[in-house]
Short mmCIF file of C-alpha atoms in Angstrom, two decimals:
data_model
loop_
_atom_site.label_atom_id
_atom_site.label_comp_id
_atom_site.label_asym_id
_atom_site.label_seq_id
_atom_site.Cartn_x
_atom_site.Cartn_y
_atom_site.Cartn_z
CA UNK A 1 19.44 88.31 -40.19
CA UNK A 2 20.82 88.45 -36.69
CA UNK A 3 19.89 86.34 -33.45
CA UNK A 4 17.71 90.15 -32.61
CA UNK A 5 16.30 90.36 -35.79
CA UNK A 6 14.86 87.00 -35.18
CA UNK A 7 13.69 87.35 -31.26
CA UNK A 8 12.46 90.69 -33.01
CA UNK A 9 10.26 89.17 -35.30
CA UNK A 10 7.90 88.03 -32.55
CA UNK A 11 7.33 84.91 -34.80
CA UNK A 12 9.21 82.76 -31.90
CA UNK A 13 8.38 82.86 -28.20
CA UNK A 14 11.49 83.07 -25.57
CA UNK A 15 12.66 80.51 -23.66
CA UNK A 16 16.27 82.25 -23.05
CA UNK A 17 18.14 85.43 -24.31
CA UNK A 18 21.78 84.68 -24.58
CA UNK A 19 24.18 87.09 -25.10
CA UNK A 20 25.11 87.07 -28.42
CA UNK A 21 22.11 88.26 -29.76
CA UNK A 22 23.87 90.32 -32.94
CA UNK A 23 25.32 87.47 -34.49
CA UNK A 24 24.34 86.36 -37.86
CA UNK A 25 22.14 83.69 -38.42
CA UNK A 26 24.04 81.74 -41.60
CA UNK A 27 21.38 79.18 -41.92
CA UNK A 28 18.52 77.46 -40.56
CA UNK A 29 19.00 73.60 -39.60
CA UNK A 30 16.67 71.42 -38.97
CA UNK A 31 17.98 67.73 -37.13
CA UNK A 32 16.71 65.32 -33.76
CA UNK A 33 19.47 63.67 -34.03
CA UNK A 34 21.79 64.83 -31.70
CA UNK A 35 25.43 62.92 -32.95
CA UNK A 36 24.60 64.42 -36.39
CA UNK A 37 23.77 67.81 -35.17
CA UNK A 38 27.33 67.50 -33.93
CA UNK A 39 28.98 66.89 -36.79
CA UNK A 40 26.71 68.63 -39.57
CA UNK A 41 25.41 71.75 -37.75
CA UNK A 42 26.48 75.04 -39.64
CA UNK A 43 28.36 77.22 -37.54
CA UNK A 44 25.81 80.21 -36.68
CA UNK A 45 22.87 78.42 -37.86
CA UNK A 46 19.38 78.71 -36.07
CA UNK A 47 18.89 74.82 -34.92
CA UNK A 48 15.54 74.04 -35.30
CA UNK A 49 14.68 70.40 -33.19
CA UNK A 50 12.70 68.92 -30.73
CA UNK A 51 15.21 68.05 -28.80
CA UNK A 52 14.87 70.23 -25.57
CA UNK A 53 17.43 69.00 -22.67
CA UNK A 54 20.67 69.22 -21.52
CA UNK A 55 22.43 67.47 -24.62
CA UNK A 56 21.46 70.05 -26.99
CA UNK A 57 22.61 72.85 -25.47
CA UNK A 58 26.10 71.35 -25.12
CA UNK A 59 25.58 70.33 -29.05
CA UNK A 60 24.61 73.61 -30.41
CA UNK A 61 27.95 74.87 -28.02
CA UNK A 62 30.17 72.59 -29.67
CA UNK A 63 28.53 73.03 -33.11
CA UNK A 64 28.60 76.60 -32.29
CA UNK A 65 24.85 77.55 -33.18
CA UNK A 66 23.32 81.10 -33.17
CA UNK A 67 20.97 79.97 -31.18
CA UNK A 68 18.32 76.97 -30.55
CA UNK A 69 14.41 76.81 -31.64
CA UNK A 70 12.49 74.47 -30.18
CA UNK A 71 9.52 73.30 -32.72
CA UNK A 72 6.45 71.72 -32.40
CA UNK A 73 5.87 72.73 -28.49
CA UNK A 74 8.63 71.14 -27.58
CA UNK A 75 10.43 72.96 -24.29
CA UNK A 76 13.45 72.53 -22.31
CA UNK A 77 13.35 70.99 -19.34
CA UNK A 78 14.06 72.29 -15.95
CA UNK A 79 17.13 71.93 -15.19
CA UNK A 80 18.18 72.85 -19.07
CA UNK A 81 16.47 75.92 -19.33
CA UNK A 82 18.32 76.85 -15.52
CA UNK A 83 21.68 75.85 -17.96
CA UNK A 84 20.77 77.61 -20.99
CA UNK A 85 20.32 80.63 -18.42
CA UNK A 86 23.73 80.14 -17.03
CA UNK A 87 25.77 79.78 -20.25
CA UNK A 88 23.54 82.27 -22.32
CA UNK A 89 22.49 80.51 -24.62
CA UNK A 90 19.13 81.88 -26.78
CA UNK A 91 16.32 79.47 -27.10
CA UNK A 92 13.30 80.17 -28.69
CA UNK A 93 10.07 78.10 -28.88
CA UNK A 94 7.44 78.02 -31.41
CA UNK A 95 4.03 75.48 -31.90
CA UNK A 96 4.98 74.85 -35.86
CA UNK A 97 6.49 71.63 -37.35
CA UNK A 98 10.34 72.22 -37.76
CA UNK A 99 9.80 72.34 -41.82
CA UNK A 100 7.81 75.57 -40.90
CA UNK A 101 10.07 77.38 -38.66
CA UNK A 102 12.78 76.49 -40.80
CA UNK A 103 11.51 77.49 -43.86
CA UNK A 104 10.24 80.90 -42.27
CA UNK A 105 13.77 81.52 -41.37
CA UNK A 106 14.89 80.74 -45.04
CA UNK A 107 13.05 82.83 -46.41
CA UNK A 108 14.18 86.08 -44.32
CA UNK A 109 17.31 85.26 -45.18
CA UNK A 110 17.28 84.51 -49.11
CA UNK A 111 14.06 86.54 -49.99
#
């Protein structure tokens, strides 16, 4: 499944389209903590968290994430959604619990 395939879906709302939208999603992963996001993350995974500021965008850069879901309502803040904008970054947003979104995305991928 590829960042499109996913904003395709219409399962997520958009917060930001980055520009990398046909890269493959490898996995979802689902952590609100943001020093073992760094270290653990998946390259090209689909970061599910709550986590919605500034931080997390430069996280899922250095972890190198397909792209950023925010769960449970959760949205970026101003001036991280004006960044996530800048460095094209794709953030989606959704009302389920991260187990949800996660396991959604699991499932498209593995059937």
């Amino acid at each position: 499944m590829t960042v499109k395939e996913l904003l395709d879906s219409g399962r997520f709302g958009v917060v930001n389209i980055g520009d990398r939208t046909e890269r493959e999603i490898t996995t979802p992963f689902c952590c609100d903590l943001l020093s073992i996001a760094m270290g653990r993350a998946p390259e090209g995974c689909a970061w599910v968290t709550v986590m919605g500021n500034m931080n997390t965008l430069a996280v899922a850069t250095l972890a190198d994430a397909a792209c950023i879901i925010l769960a449970e309502g959760a949205l970026l803040d101003e001036v991280a959604e004006k960044k996530a904008k800048d460095q094209e970054i794709t953030v989606l947003k959704t009302e389920e619990p991260i187990f949800d979104a996660a396991l959604w995305i699991y499932q498209q991928l593995h059937g």
